[in-house]
């Protein structure tokens, strides 16, 4: 389930100092593996992050490795006001 509304709520409450964001998948109640997992943010979350925190880092799990990248790397050809 996408939690973009949490990002939107933080923004509407005046939060502007996002440094790093991580998306986490909680296990379903019937999953044998109970660990939380770092996942890539969905498209809606990526748009919100890039619109309101252009310099924000995002933590991802790529091929079993945890990496930290700029949001711009996830949306390399994003629209802008000038485009």
Coordinates of N, CA, C and O in Angstrom, one line a residue, residues 2-72:
X2 N 0.6 2.1 -0.9 CA 1.4 3.4 -1.0 C 1.1 4.3 0.2 O -0.1 4.4 0.6
X3 N 2.1 4.9 0.7 CA 1.9 5.9 1.8 C 2.3 7.3 1.4 O 2.7 8.1 2.2
X4 N 2.0 7.6 0.1 CA 2.3 9.0 -0.3 C 1.5 10.0 0.5 O 1.9 11.2 0.6
X5 N 0.4 9.6 1.1 CA -0.4 10.6 1.9 C 0.4 11.0 3.1 O 0.2 12.1 3.6
X6 N 1.3 10.2 3.6 CA 2.1 10.6 4.7 C 3.1 11.7 4.3 O 3.3 12.6 5.0
X7 N 3.6 11.6 3.1 CA 4.5 12.6 2.6 C 3.7 13.9 2.4 O 4.1 15.0 2.8
X8 N 2.6 13.8 1.7 CA 1.7 14.9 1.5 C 1.3 15.6 2.8 O 1.2 16.8 2.9
X9 N 1.0 14.8 3.8 CA 0.6 15.4 5.1 C 1.7 16.1 5.8 O 1.6 17.2 6.3
X10 N 2.9 15.6 5.7 CA 4.1 16.2 6.2 C 4.3 17.6 5.5 O 4.6 18.6 6.2
X11 N 4.2 17.6 4.2 CA 4.3 18.8 3.4 C 3.3 19.8 3.8 O 3.6 21.0 4.0
X12 N 2.0 19.4 3.9 CA 0.9 20.3 4.2 C 1.0 20.8 5.7 O 0.5 21.9 6.0
X13 N 1.7 20.1 6.5 CA 2.0 20.5 7.9 C 3.2 21.4 8.0 O 3.6 21.8 9.1
X14 N 3.8 21.7 6.9 CA 4.9 22.7 6.9 C 6.3 22.1 6.9 O 7.3 22.8 6.9
X15 N 6.4 20.7 6.8 CA 7.7 20.1 6.8 C 8.4 20.4 5.4 O 7.7 20.2 4.4
X16 N 9.6 20.8 5.4 CA 10.3 21.1 4.2 C 11.7 20.6 4.2 O 12.4 20.6 3.2
X17 N 12.2 20.1 5.3 CA 13.6 19.7 5.4 C 13.9 18.2 5.2 O 14.6 17.6 6.0
X18 N 13.3 17.7 4.2 CA 13.6 16.2 3.9 C 15.0 16.0 3.5 O 15.4 16.6 2.5
X19 N 15.7 15.2 4.2 CA 17.1 14.8 3.8 C 17.1 13.5 3.1 O 17.7 13.3 2.1
X20 N 16.5 12.5 3.8 CA 16.6 11.1 3.3 C 15.2 10.4 3.6 O 14.7 10.6 4.7
X21 N 14.7 9.7 2.6 CA 13.4 9.0 2.7 C 13.7 7.5 2.4 O 14.4 7.2 1.5
X22 N 13.0 6.6 3.1 CA 13.1 5.2 2.8 C 11.6 4.6 2.8 O 10.8 5.0 3.6
X23 N 11.3 3.8 1.8 CA 10.0 3.1 1.8 C 10.2 1.7 2.3 O 11.2 1.0 2.0
X24 N 9.3 1.3 3.2 CA 9.5 0.0 3.8 C 8.2 -0.8 3.6 O 7.1 -0.3 3.8
X25 N 8.4 -2.1 3.3 CA 7.2 -3.0 3.1 C 7.1 -3.8 4.3 O 8.0 -4.5 4.8
X26 N 5.9 -3.7 4.9 CA 5.6 -4.6 6.1 C 5.0 -5.9 5.6 O 4.3 -6.0 4.6
X27 N 5.3 -7.0 6.3 CA 4.8 -8.3 5.8 C 3.3 -8.4 6.0 O 2.7 -7.7 6.9
X28 N 2.7 -9.2 5.2 CA 1.3 -9.5 5.4 C 1.1 -10.4 6.6 O 2.1 -11.1 6.9
X29 N 0.0 -10.5 7.2 CA -0.2 -11.3 8.4 C 0.1 -12.8 8.2 O 0.5 -13.5 9.1
X30 N -0.1 -13.3 6.9 CA 0.2 -14.7 6.7 C 1.6 -15.0 6.1 O 1.9 -16.1 5.7
X31 N 2.4 -14.0 5.9 CA 3.8 -14.2 5.4 C 4.6 -14.9 6.4 O 4.6 -14.5 7.6
X32 N 5.3 -15.9 6.0 CA 6.3 -16.6 6.9 C 7.4 -15.7 7.2 O 7.9 -15.7 8.4
X33 N 8.0 -15.0 6.3 CA 9.1 -14.0 6.5 C 8.5 -12.8 7.1 O 7.7 -12.1 6.5
X34 N 8.9 -12.5 8.4 CA 8.3 -11.4 9.1 C 9.1 -10.1 9.1 O 8.7 -9.1 9.7
X35 N 10.2 -10.1 8.4 CA 11.1 -9.0 8.4 C 10.5 -7.8 7.5 O 9.9 -8.1 6.5
X36 N 10.8 -6.6 8.0 CA 10.5 -5.4 7.1 C 11.5 -5.4 6.0 O 12.6 -5.9 6.1
X37 N 11.1 -4.9 4.8 CA 12.0 -4.9 3.7 C 12.0 -3.5 3.1 O 10.9 -2.8 2.9
X38 N 13.2 -3.0 2.7 CA 13.3 -1.7 2.0 C 12.9 -1.9 0.6 O 13.4 -2.9 -0.1
X39 N 12.0 -1.1 0.1 CA 11.6 -1.2 -1.3 C 11.7 0.2 -2.0 O 11.9 1.2 -1.3
X40 N 11.6 0.1 -3.3 CA 11.7 1.4 -4.1 C 10.4 2.1 -3.9 O 9.3 1.5 -3.9
X41 N 10.4 3.5 -3.8 CA 9.1 4.2 -3.6 C 8.3 4.1 -4.9 O 8.9 4.1 -6.0
X42 N 7.0 4.2 -4.8 CA 6.1 4.1 -6.0 C 6.3 5.4 -6.8 O 6.9 6.4 -6.3
X43 N 5.6 5.5 -7.9 CA 5.7 6.6 -8.8 C 5.1 7.9 -8.1 O 5.7 9.0 -8.3
X44 N 4.0 7.8 -7.4 CA 3.4 8.9 -6.8 C 4.3 9.5 -5.7 O 4.5 10.7 -5.6
X45 N 4.9 8.6 -4.9 CA 5.9 9.0 -3.9 C 7.1 9.7 -4.5 O 7.6 10.7 -4.1
X46 N 7.6 9.1 -5.6 CA 8.7 9.7 -6.3 C 8.4 11.1 -6.8 O 9.2 12.0 -6.7
X47 N 7.2 11.3 -7.3 CA 6.8 12.6 -7.8 C 6.7 13.6 -6.7 O 7.2 14.8 -6.8
X48 N 6.1 13.3 -5.5 CA 6.0 14.2 -4.4 C 7.4 14.5 -3.9 O 7.7 15.7 -3.6
X49 N 8.2 13.5 -3.7 CA 9.6 13.8 -3.2 C 10.3 14.7 -4.1 O 10.9 15.7 -3.7
X50 N 10.3 14.4 -5.4 CA 11.0 15.3 -6.4 C 10.4 16.7 -6.5 O 11.2 17.6 -6.8
X51 N 9.1 16.8 -6.3 CA 8.5 18.2 -6.4 C 8.9 19.0 -5.1 O 9.0 20.2 -5.3
X52 N 8.9 18.4 -4.0 CA 9.1 19.2 -2.7 C 10.4 19.0 -2.0 O 10.7 19.7 -1.1
X53 N 11.2 18.1 -2.5 CA 12.6 17.9 -1.9 C 13.6 17.5 -3.0 O 14.0 16.3 -3.0
X54 N 13.8 18.4 -3.9 CA 14.7 18.1 -5.0 C 16.0 17.5 -4.7 O 16.6 16.8 -5.5
X55 N 16.6 17.8 -3.5 CA 17.9 17.3 -3.2 C 17.8 16.1 -2.2 O 18.9 15.7 -1.7
X56 N 16.6 15.6 -2.0 CA 16.5 14.5 -1.1 C 17.1 13.2 -1.6 O 17.2 12.9 -2.7
X57 N 17.6 12.4 -0.6 CA 18.2 11.1 -0.9 C 17.1 10.1 -0.6 O 16.2 10.3 0.2
X58 N 17.2 9.0 -1.4 CA 16.3 7.9 -1.2 C 17.1 6.6 -1.0 O 18.1 6.4 -1.7
X59 N 16.7 5.8 0.0 CA 17.4 4.6 0.3 C 16.6 3.5 -0.4 O 15.4 3.4 -0.3
X60 N 17.4 2.6 -1.2 CA 16.8 1.5 -1.9 C 17.5 0.2 -1.7 O 18.6 0.2 -1.2
X61 N 16.9 -0.9 -2.0 CA 17.5 -2.2 -2.0 C 17.6 -2.6 -3.5 O 16.6 -2.8 -4.1
X62 N 18.8 -2.7 -4.0 CA 19.0 -3.1 -5.4 C 19.9 -4.4 -5.4 O 21.0 -4.4 -4.9
X63 N 19.3 -5.4 -5.9 CA 19.9 -6.7 -5.9 C 20.5 -7.1 -4.6 O 21.7 -7.6 -4.5
X64 N 19.8 -6.9 -3.5 CA 20.2 -7.3 -2.2 C 21.2 -6.3 -1.5 O 21.6 -6.6 -0.4
X65 N 21.5 -5.3 -2.1 CA 22.4 -4.3 -1.6 C 21.6 -3.0 -1.3 O 20.8 -2.5 -2.1
X66 N 21.8 -2.4 0.0 CA 21.2 -1.2 0.3 C 22.0 0.0 -0.2 O 23.2 0.0 0.0
X67 N 21.4 0.8 -1.0 CA 22.1 2.0 -1.6 C 21.3 3.3 -1.3 O 20.1 3.3 -1.0
X68 N 22.0 4.4 -1.4 CA 21.4 5.7 -1.2 C 21.7 6.5 -2.4 O 22.8 6.6 -2.9
X69 N 20.6 7.1 -3.0 CA 20.7 7.8 -4.2 C 19.9 9.1 -4.1 O 19.0 9.2 -3.3
X70 N 20.1 10.1 -5.0 CA 19.3 11.3 -5.1 C 18.0 10.9 -5.8 O 18.0 10.1 -6.7
X71 N 16.9 11.6 -5.4 CA 15.6 11.4 -6.0 C 15.7 11.6 -7.5 O 15.1 10.9 -8.3
X72 N 16.5 12.5 -8.0 CA 16.7 12.8 -9.4 C 17.2 11.6 -10.2 O 16.9 11.5 -11.4

